[in-house]
Coordinates of C-alpha atoms in Angstrom, one line a residue:
X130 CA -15.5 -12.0 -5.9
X131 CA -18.1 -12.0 -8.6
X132 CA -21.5 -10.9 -7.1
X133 CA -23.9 -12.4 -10.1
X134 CA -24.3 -16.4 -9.4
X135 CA -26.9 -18.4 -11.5
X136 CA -30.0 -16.9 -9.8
X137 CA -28.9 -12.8 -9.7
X138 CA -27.1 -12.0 -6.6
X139 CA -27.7 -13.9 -3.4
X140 CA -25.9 -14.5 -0.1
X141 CA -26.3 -14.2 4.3
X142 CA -27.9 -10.7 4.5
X143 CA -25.1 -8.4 6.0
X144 CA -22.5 -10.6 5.2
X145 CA -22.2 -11.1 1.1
X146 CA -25.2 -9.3 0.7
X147 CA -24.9 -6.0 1.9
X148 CA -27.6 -2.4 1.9
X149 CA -24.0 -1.0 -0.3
X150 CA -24.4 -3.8 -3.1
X151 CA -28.2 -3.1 -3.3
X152 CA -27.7 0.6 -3.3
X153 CA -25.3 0.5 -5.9
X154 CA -27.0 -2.0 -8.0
X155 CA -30.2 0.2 -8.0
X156 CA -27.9 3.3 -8.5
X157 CA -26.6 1.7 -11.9
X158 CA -30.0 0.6 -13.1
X159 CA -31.3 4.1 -13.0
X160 CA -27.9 5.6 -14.4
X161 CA -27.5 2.7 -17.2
X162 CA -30.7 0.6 -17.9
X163 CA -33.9 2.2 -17.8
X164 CA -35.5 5.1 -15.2
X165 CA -38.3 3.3 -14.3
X166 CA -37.6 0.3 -11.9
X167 CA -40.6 -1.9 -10.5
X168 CA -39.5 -3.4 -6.9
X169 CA -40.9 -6.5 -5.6
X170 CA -39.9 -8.6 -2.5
X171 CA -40.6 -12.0 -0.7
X172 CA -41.5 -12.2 3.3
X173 CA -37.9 -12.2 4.8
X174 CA -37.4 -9.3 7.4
X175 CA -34.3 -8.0 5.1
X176 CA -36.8 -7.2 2.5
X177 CA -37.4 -4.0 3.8
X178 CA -33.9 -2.8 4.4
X179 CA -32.5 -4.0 0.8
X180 CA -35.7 -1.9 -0.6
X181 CA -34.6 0.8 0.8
X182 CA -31.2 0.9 -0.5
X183 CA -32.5 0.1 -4.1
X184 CA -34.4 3.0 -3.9
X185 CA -32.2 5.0 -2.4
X186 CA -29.6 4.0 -5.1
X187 CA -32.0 4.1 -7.9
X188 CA -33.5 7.8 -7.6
X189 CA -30.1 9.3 -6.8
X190 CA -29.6 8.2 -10.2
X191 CA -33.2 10.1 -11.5
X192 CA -35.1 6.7 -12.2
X193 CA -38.5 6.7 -10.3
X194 CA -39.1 4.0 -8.7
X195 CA -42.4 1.5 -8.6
X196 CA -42.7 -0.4 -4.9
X197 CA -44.9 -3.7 -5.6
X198 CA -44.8 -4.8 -2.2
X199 CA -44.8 -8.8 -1.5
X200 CA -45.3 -10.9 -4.6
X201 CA -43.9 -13.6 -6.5
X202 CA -40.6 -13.1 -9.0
X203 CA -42.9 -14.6 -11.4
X204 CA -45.9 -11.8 -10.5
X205 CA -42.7 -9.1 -10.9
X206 CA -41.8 -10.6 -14.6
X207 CA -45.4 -10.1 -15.8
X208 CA -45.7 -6.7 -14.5
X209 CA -42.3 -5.9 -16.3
X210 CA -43.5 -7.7 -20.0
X211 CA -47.1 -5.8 -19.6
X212 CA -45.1 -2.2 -18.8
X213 CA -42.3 -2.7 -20.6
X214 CA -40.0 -2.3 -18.0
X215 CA -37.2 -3.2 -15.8
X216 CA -37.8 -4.7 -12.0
X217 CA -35.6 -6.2 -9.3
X218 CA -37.2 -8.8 -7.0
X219 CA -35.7 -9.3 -3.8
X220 CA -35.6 -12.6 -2.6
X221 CA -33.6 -16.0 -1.9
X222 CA -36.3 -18.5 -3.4
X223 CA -35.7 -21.4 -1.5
X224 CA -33.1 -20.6 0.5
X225 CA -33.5 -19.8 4.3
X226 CA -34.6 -16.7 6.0
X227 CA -31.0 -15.7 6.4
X228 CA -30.0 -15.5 3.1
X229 CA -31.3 -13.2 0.4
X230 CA -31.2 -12.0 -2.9
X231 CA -30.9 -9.2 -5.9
X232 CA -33.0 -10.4 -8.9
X233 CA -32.7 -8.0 -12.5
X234 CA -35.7 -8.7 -14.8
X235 CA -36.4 -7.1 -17.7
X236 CA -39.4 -7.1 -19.9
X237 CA -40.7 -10.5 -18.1
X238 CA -37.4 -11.7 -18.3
X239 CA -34.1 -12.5 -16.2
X240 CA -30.8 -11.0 -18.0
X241 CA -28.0 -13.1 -19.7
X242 CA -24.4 -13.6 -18.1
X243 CA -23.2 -10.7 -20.4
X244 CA -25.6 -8.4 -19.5
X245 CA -25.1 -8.9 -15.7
X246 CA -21.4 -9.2 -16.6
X247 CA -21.3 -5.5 -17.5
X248 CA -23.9 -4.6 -15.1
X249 CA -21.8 -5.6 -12.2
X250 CA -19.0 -3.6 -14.1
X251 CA -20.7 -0.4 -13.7
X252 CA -21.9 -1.3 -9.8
X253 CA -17.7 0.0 -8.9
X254 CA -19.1 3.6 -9.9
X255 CA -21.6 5.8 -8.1
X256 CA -23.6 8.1 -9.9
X257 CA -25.6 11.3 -8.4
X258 CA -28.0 13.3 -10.7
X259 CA -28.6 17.3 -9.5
X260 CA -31.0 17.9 -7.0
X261 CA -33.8 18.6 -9.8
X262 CA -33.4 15.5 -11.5
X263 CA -33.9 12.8 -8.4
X264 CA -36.0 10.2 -9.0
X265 CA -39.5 9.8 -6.5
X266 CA -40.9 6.5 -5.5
X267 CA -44.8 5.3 -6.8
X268 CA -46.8 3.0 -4.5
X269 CA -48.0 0.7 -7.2
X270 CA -51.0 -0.4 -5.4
X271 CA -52.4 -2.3 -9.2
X272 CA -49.6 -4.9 -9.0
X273 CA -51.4 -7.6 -6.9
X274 CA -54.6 -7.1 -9.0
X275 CA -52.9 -6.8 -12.6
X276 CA -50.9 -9.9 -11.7
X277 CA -54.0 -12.1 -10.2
X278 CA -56.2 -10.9 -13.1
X279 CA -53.0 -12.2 -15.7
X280 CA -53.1 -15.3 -14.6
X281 CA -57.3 -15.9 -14.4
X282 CA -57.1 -14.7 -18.0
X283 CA -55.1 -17.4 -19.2
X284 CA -57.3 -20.4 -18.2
X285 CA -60.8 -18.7 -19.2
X286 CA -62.6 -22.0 -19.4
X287 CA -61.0 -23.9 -16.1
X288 CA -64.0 -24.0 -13.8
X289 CA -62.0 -25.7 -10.2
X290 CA -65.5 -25.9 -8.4
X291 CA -65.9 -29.6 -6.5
X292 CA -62.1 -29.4 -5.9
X293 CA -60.6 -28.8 -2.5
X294 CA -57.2 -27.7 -2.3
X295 CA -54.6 -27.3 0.2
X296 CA -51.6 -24.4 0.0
X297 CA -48.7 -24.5 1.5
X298 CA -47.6 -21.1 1.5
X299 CA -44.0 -21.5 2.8
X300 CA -44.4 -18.4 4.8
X301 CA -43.3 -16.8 1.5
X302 CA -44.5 -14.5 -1.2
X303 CA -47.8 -16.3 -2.7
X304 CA -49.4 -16.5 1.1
X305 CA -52.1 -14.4 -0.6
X306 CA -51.9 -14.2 -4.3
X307 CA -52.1 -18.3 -4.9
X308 CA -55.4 -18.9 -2.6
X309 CA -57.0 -15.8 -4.2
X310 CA -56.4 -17.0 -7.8
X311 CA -58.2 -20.3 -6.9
X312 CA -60.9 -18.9 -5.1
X313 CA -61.5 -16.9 -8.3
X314 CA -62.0 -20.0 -10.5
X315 CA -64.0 -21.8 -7.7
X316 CA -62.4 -24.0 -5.4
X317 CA -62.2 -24.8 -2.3
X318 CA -59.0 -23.5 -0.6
X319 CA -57.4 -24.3 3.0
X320 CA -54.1 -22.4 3.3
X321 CA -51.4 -23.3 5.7
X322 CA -48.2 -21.4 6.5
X323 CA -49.7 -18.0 5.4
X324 CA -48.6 -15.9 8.2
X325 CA -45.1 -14.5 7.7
X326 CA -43.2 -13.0 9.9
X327 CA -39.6 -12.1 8.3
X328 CA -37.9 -15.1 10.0
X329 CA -40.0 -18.2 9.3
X330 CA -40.2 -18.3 5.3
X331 CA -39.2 -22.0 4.0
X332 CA -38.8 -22.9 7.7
X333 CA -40.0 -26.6 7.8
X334 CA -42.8 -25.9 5.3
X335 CA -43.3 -25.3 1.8
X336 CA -42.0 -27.1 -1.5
X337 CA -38.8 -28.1 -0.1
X338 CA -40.2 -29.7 3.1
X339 CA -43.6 -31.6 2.4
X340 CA -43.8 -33.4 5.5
X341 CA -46.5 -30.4 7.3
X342 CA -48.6 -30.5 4.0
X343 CA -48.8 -34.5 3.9
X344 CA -49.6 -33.9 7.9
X345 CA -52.6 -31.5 7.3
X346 CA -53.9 -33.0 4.1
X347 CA -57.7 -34.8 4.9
X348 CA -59.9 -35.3 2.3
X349 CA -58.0 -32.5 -0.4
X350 CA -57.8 -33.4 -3.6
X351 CA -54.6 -32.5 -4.4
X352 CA -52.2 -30.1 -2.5
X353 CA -49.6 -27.0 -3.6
X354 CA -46.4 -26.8 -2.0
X355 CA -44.9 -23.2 -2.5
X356 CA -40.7 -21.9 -1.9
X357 CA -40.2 -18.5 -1.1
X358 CA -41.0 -16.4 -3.9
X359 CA -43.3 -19.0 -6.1
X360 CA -41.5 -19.2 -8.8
X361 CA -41.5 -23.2 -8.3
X362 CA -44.5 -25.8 -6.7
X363 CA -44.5 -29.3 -5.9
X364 CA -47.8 -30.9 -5.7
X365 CA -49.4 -33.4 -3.5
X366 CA -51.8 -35.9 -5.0
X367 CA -54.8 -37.3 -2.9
X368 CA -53.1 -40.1 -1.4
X369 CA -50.5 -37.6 0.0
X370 CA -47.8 -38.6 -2.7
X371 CA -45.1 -36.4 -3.6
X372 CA -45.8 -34.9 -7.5
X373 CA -42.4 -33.3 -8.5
X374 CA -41.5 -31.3 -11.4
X375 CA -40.3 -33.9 -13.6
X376 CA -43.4 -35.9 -13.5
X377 CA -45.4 -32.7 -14.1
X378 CA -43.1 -32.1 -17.2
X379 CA -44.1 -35.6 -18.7
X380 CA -48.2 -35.5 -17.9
X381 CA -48.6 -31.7 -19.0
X382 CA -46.0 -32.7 -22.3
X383 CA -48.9 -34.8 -23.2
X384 CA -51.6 -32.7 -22.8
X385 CA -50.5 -30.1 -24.7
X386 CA -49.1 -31.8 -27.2
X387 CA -52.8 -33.7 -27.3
X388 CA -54.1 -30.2 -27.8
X389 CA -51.8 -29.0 -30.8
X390 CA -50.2 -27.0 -28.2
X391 CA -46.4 -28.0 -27.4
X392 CA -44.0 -26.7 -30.1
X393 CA -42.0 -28.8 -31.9
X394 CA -42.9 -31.8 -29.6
X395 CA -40.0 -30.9 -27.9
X396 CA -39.0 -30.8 -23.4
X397 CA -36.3 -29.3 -22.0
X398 CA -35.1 -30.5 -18.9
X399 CA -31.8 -30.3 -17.3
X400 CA -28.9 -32.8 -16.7
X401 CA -30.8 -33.3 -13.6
X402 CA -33.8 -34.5 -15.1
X403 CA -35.4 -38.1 -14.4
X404 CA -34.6 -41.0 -16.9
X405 CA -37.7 -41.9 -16.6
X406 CA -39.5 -39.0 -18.0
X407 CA -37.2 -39.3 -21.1
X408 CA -38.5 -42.9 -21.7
X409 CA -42.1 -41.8 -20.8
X410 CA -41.5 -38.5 -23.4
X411 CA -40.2 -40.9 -26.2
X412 CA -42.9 -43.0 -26.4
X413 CA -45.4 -40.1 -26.8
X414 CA -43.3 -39.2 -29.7
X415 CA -41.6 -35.9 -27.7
X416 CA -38.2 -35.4 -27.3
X417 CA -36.6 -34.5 -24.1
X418 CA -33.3 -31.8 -24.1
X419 CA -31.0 -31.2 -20.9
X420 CA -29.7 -28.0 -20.5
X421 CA -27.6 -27.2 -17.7
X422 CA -29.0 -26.9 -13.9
X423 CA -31.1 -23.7 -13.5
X424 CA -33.9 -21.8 -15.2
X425 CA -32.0 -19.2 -17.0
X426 CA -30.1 -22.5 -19.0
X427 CA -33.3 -24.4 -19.8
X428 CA -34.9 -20.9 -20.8
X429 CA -31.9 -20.7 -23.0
X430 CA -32.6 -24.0 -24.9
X431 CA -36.2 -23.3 -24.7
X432 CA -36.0 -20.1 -26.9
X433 CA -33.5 -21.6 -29.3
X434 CA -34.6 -24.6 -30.1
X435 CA -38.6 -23.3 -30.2
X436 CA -39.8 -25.2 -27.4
X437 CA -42.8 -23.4 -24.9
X438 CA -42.5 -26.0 -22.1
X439 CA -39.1 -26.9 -20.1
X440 CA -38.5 -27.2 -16.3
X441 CA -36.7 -28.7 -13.7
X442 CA -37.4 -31.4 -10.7
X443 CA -37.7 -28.8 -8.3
X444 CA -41.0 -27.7 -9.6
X445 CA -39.6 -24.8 -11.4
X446 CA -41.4 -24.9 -14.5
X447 CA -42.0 -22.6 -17.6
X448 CA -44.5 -22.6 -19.9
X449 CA -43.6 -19.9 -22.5
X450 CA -46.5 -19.2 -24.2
X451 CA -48.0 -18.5 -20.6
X452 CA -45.3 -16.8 -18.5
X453 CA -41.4 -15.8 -19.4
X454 CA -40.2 -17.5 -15.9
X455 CA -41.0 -20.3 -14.2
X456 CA -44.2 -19.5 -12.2
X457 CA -45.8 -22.1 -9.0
X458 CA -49.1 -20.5 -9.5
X459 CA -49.4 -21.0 -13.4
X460 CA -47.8 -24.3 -12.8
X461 CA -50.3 -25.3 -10.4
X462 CA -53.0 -24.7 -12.7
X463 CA -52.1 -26.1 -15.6
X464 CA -51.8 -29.6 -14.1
X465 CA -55.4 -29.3 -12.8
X466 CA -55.9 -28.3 -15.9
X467 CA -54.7 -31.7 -16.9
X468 CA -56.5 -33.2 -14.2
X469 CA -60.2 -31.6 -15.1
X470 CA -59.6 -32.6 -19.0
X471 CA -58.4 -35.8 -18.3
X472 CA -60.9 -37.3 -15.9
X473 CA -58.2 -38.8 -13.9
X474 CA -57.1 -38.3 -10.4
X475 CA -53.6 -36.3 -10.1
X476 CA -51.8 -40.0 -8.5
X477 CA -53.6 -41.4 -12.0
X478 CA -51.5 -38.9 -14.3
X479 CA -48.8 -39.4 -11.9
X480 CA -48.4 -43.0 -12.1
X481 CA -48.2 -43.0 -15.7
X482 CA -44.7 -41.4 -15.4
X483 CA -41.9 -43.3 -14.6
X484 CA -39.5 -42.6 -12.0
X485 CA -35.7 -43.7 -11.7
X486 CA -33.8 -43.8 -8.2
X487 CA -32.1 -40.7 -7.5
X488 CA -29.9 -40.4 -5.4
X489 CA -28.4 -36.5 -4.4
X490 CA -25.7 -35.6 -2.0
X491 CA -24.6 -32.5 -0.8
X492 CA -20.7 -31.8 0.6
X493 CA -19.8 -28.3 2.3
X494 CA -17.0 -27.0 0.1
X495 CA -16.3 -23.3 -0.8
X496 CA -13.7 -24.5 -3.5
X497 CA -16.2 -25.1 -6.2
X498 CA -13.1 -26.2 -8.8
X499 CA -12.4 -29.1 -6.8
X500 CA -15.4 -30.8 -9.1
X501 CA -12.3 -30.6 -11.8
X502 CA -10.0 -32.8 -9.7
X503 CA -8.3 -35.9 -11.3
X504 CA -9.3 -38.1 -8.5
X505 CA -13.1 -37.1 -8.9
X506 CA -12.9 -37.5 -12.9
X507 CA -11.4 -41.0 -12.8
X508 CA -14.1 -42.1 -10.5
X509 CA -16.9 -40.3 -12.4
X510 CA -15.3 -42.3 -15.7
X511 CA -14.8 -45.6 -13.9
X512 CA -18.6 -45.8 -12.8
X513 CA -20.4 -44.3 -16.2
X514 CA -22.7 -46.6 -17.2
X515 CA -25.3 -46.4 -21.0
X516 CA -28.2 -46.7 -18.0
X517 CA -26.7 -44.9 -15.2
X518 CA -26.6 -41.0 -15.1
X519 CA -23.1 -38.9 -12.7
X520 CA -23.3 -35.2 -12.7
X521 CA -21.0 -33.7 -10.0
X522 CA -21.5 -30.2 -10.3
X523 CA -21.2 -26.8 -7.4
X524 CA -24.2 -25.1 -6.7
X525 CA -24.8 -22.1 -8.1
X526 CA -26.5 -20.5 -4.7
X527 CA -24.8 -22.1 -2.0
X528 CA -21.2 -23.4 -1.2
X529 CA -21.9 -27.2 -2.0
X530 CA -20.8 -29.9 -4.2
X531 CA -23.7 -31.7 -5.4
X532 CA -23.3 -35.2 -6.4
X533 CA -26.4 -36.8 -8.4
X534 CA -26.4 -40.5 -9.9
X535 CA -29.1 -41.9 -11.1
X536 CA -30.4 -45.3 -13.2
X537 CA -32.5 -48.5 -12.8
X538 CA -30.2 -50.1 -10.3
X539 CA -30.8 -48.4 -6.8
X540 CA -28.1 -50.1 -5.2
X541 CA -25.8 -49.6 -7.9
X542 CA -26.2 -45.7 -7.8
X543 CA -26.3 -45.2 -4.3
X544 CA -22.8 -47.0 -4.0
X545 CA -21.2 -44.5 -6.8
X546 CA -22.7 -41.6 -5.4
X547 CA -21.2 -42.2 -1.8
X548 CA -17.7 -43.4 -3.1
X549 CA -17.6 -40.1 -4.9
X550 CA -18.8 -38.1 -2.3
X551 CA -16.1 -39.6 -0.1
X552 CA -13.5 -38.8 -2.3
X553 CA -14.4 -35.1 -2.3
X554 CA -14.8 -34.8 1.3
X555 CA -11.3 -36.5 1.9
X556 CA -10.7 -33.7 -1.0
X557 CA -11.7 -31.2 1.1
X558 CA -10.1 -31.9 4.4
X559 CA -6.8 -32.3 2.2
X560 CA -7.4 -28.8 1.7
X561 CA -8.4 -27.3 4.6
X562 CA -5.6 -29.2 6.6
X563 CA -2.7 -28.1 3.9

């Protein structure tokens, strides 16, 4: 089974993520890529253990090793563009505290499928230098400091005092570098869920459940919703409203490209990406691009079509002349950024993006290729609309089979996207009962 999905390699800790697969893929970084590996991790309890077997693995192969502690992936990529270097974050994003995952980045930035492709090759080998040449293992106590000082540097003339902000932490990796940051530039900060334990990170709090934020929210001006490593934020605007990823796309597309700043006038999105934010693009003369569904893809179309904004709905959103990854914290900022420049309330900004139904449902499946059956085409083909968006695709993370329809007519879309969904379940029961 290939170990390398969309996101680096993820899984239940102990079941299809083992200390053995960590082990060997820090042994074959220190034996093949570089020997010098920066380690980061999120809050989940398994952190610790799948460390220790990247470091085991890694300086058995004579690379010395760099321990960050807990920060965000996207604190890891700027420590790796700044030091030239390679790092592995170890996390599972947004996934729950069971899962977790092996992330390779390299010079600020996550590897291509050909790269991992060989790199999982050369995992089936162990390496073992002589007892003189073992790696040792560096405390890097500057990481925290050299990120949060990054990103401070980047909006010199953002002054947040008057604000009051509320972070949702998820329990995850930015519980202290996201509050810090915005203390620095002078707001007002309340943080909730910013006491980890190793079981409770995206546990009914966070970016992918906003209900606790909209429940503590008072007189805030805005609120930031964090998943488990950061890399991704969903804001709420002072009337408790959801601000996703797609709408942030349109109403920072604008600004920048008010400010001579978005290259090429050009967006990329993904396949996923609201209809409504291609209208709103369009008529402010920027063009929208789908690439397929995660970062790595829309980084893809980002660097070759010039582009130094892209992102998805989820709140995972890059801005390349910034950051290399998708990073909540930068993310965060720059749409207050928006906010302060603008004189407009975040719901203001918000408002002036349109938004399509959606409608997104998820069926258990572990065969992914049942996507490709003729039963699930013809329907797909039957229902394709010019105003109506089908993508039925598998997650790359978890074994689903995501259908997503979207379009003007709500009731239209939500009656596709169940008579697909039906067919694959009574797919999938075919299956299981053959």
């Amino acid at each position: 089974m290939k170990l390398f999905g969309t996101d680096g390699i993820r899984g239940v800790v102990n079941e299809e993520l083992t200390p053995e697969i960590a082990f060997r893929l820090g042994n074959a970084l220190g034996k093949y890529v570089s020997n010098r590996i920066f380690i980061a991790k999120d809050t989940r309890a398994s952190g610790d253990m799948l460390e220790a077997a990247i470091i085991a693995g890694a300086t058995a192969a004579g690379a010395t090793v760099y321990r960050c502690g807990v920060l965000p992936t996207p604190a890891l990529a700027i420590i790796t563009k700044l030091e030239d270097a390679v790092g592995v974050m170890i996390s599972a994003s947004h996934n729950p505290p069971e899962f977790n995952g092996l992330k390779v980045i390299s010079k600020g930035f996550k590897l291509p499928d050909e790269v991992e492709d060989n790199l999982e090759k050369r995992m089936k080998e162990l390496h073992y230098v002589s007892y003189s040449e073992i790696g040792c293992v560096v405390d890097y106590k500057l990481a925290f400091e050299e990120y949060a000082n990054y990103v401070i540097q980047q909006f010199p003339n953002l002054d947040l005092s008057g604000l009051k902000i509320l972070v949702d932490a998820g329990n995850g990796a930015a519980y202290e570098t996201t509050p810090y940051v915005l203390k620095q530039l002078g707001a007002k900060v309340e943080v909730i869920n910013n006491n980890p334990n190793g079981y409770n990170i995206n546990v009914n709090c966070g970016s992918t459940n906003p209900g606790h934020a909209m429940e503590k929210m008072t007189t805030h001006n805005l609120a930031i919703l964090h998943d488990g490593d950061a890399d991704r934020c969903i804001l709420l605007d002072e009337r408790k409203q959801e601000v996703h990823g797609d709408k942030i796309l349109g109403m920072c597309a604008v600004q920048m490209k008010n400010e001579g700043r978005l290259k090429n006038d050009i967006v990329v999105g993904t396949v996923l990406s609201n209809m409504g934010l291609e209208v709103f693009l369009r008529k402010h003369g920027i063009k929208l691009l789908r690439a397929k569904v995660g970062d790595r893809y829309v980084l893809e179309q980002m660097l070759e079509h010039g582009a130094n904004l892209g992102g998805e709905r989820s709140g995972h959103i890059i801005f390349l002349d910034k950051s290399t990854t998708g990073d909540g914290l930068i993310t965060a900022l720059e749409t207050i950024r928006t906010m302060v420049l603008s004189g407009k309330k975040l719901s203001e900004l918000a408002d002036e993006v349109p938004d399509y139904p959606q409608v997104m449902l998820n069926i258990k499946c572990k065969n992914k290729l049942i996507v490709e059956h003729k039963d699930v085409k013809e329907l797909i083909e039957k229902y394709k609309r010019e105003d109506t968006d089908i993508v039925v695709r598998p997650s790359g993370t978890e074994p689903l089979v995501r259908v997503f329809v979207q379009g003007p007519d709500e009731e239209y879309i939500n009656n596709v996207a169940y008579e697909i969904a039906g067919k694959i379940e009574e797919l999938v029961k075919g299956e299981e009962n053959a």
